[in-house]
Tab-separated table of C-alpha atoms in Angstrom:
chain	number	residue	atom	x	y	z
A	1	MET	CA	110.300	137.455	111.534
A	2	LYS	CA	107.784	134.868	112.292
A	3	GLN	CA	106.169	133.394	109.171
A	4	LEU	CA	102.367	133.093	109.103
A	5	ASN	CA	100.983	129.591	108.467
A	6	ILE	CA	97.475	130.745	107.288
A	7	LEU	CA	98.329	130.195	103.535
A	8	HIS	CA	99.594	126.683	104.283
A	9	THR	CA	96.482	125.644	106.307
A	10	THR	CA	94.225	127.075	103.479
A	11	ALA	CA	95.991	125.185	100.856
A	12	ARG	CA	95.766	121.880	102.892
A	13	ASN	CA	92.049	122.373	103.494
A	14	LYS	CA	91.564	122.987	99.715
A	15	ILE	CA	93.487	119.841	98.916
A	16	ALA	CA	91.679	117.648	101.310
A	17	LEU	CA	88.299	119.054	100.059
A	18	PHE	CA	89.297	118.394	96.457
A	19	SER	CA	90.605	114.884	97.260
A	20	ALA	CA	87.249	114.056	99.151
A	21	ALA	CA	85.166	115.275	96.145
A	22	LEU	CA	87.153	113.394	93.610
A	23	THR	CA	86.876	110.146	95.617
A	24	VAL	CA	83.171	110.630	95.968
A	25	PHE	CA	82.751	111.377	92.302
A	26	PHE	CA	84.647	108.250	91.251
A	27	MET	CA	83.098	105.804	93.725
A	28	GLY	CA	79.886	105.578	91.517
A	29	ASP	CA	81.844	104.709	88.480
A	30	SER	CA	83.025	101.177	89.621
A	31	ALA	CA	79.729	99.583	88.707
A	32	HIS	CA	79.877	101.083	85.216
A	33	ALA	CA	83.478	99.785	84.727
A	34	GLN	CA	82.452	96.345	85.959
A	35	ALA	CA	79.555	96.236	83.454
A	36	GLN	CA	82.058	97.081	80.676
A	37	ALA	CA	84.472	94.572	81.626
A	38	ALA	CA	82.640	91.666	80.156
A	39	GLY	CA	84.490	92.198	76.906
A	40	LEU	CA	87.850	91.602	78.596
A	41	ASP	CA	87.516	88.045	79.165
A	42	PRO	CA	90.389	86.884	76.872
A	43	ALA	CA	92.692	89.382	78.647
A	44	LYS	CA	91.542	87.982	82.102
A	45	LYS	CA	92.308	84.439	80.767
A	46	ALA	CA	95.699	85.382	79.511
A	47	LEU	CA	96.745	87.145	82.729
A	48	GLY	CA	95.433	84.221	84.857
A	49	LEU	CA	97.664	81.753	82.716
A	50	LEU	CA	100.640	84.273	83.177
A	51	GLN	CA	100.099	84.269	87.047
A	52	THR	CA	99.875	80.445	87.051
A	53	ASP	CA	103.248	80.287	85.060
A	54	LEU	CA	104.955	83.008	87.368
A	55	LYS	CA	103.957	81.001	90.454
A	56	ALA	CA	106.040	78.086	89.070
A	57	ILE	CA	108.855	80.028	87.636
A	58	ILE	CA	109.761	82.548	90.448
A	59	PRO	CA	110.431	79.959	93.128
A	60	ILE	CA	112.709	77.983	90.750
A	61	ALA	CA	114.547	81.031	89.691
A	62	ALA	CA	115.113	82.045	93.377
A	63	ALA	CA	116.502	78.780	94.065
A	64	VAL	CA	119.002	78.864	91.208
A	65	ILE	CA	120.045	82.335	92.300
A	66	LEU	CA	120.580	81.041	95.839
A	67	LEU	CA	122.552	78.191	94.434
A	68	CYS	CA	124.822	80.798	92.509
A	69	LEU	CA	125.191	82.802	95.631
A	70	ALA	CA	126.265	79.801	97.707
A	71	ILE	CA	128.845	78.942	95.183
A	72	GLY	CA	130.208	82.459	95.148
A	73	TYR	CA	130.308	82.492	98.965
A	74	ALA	CA	132.007	79.110	99.024
A	75	GLY	CA	134.555	80.150	96.373
A	76	ARG	CA	135.226	83.353	98.342
A	77	TYR	CA	134.062	85.616	95.625
A	78	ILE	CA	131.542	87.360	97.816
A	79	GLY	CA	131.839	88.156	101.628
A	80	ARG	CA	129.534	86.771	104.153
A	81	ASP	CA	127.593	89.981	104.693
A	82	THR	CA	126.916	90.480	101.132
A	83	PHE	CA	125.834	86.776	100.843
A	84	VAL	CA	123.398	87.196	103.680
A	85	ARG	CA	121.917	90.422	102.375
A	86	TRP	CA	121.472	88.979	98.909
A	87	ALA	CA	120.162	85.706	100.196
A	88	ILE	CA	117.455	87.331	102.424
A	89	GLY	CA	116.384	89.416	99.421
A	90	VAL	CA	116.146	86.357	97.187
A	91	VAL	CA	114.130	84.286	99.554
A	92	ILE	CA	111.789	87.202	100.089
A	93	ALA	CA	111.483	87.604	96.284
A	94	GLY	CA	111.077	83.976	95.722
A	95	SER	CA	108.248	83.669	98.247
A	96	ALA	CA	106.537	86.949	97.196
A	97	THR	CA	103.808	85.195	95.227
A	98	GLU	CA	102.817	83.047	98.233
A	99	LEU	CA	102.941	86.062	100.585
A	100	ALA	CA	100.812	88.128	98.168
A	101	GLU	CA	98.308	85.368	97.938
A	102	LEU	CA	98.289	84.837	101.680
A	103	LEU	CA	97.772	88.623	102.338
A	104	PHE	CA	95.407	89.660	99.525
A	105	LYS	CA	93.283	86.471	98.859
A	106	ASN	CA	89.583	86.907	99.362
A	107	PRO	CA	88.144	84.277	101.776
């Protein structure tokens, strides 16, 4: 027997309508949230300092991890394919802060 898709279409339309209504409802609240954010200056300062520290720590940690991987590969503790996979991942993770700043920084 062929199953009817009427119920699925109706459910999708209701979900899309609900999502659109919810988005429109919360779009006006962003100005209200920005007005109340004035009391959050100490948290903004602390997170800014944390971001600055992480920009220095993450690349150094990635370099140390790459050094350990190279020693493990040279000592034949890990194989070439494992070394390459881990090295690519560590390089990407180490440069993630610069990549995020490059992609998401406002001009």
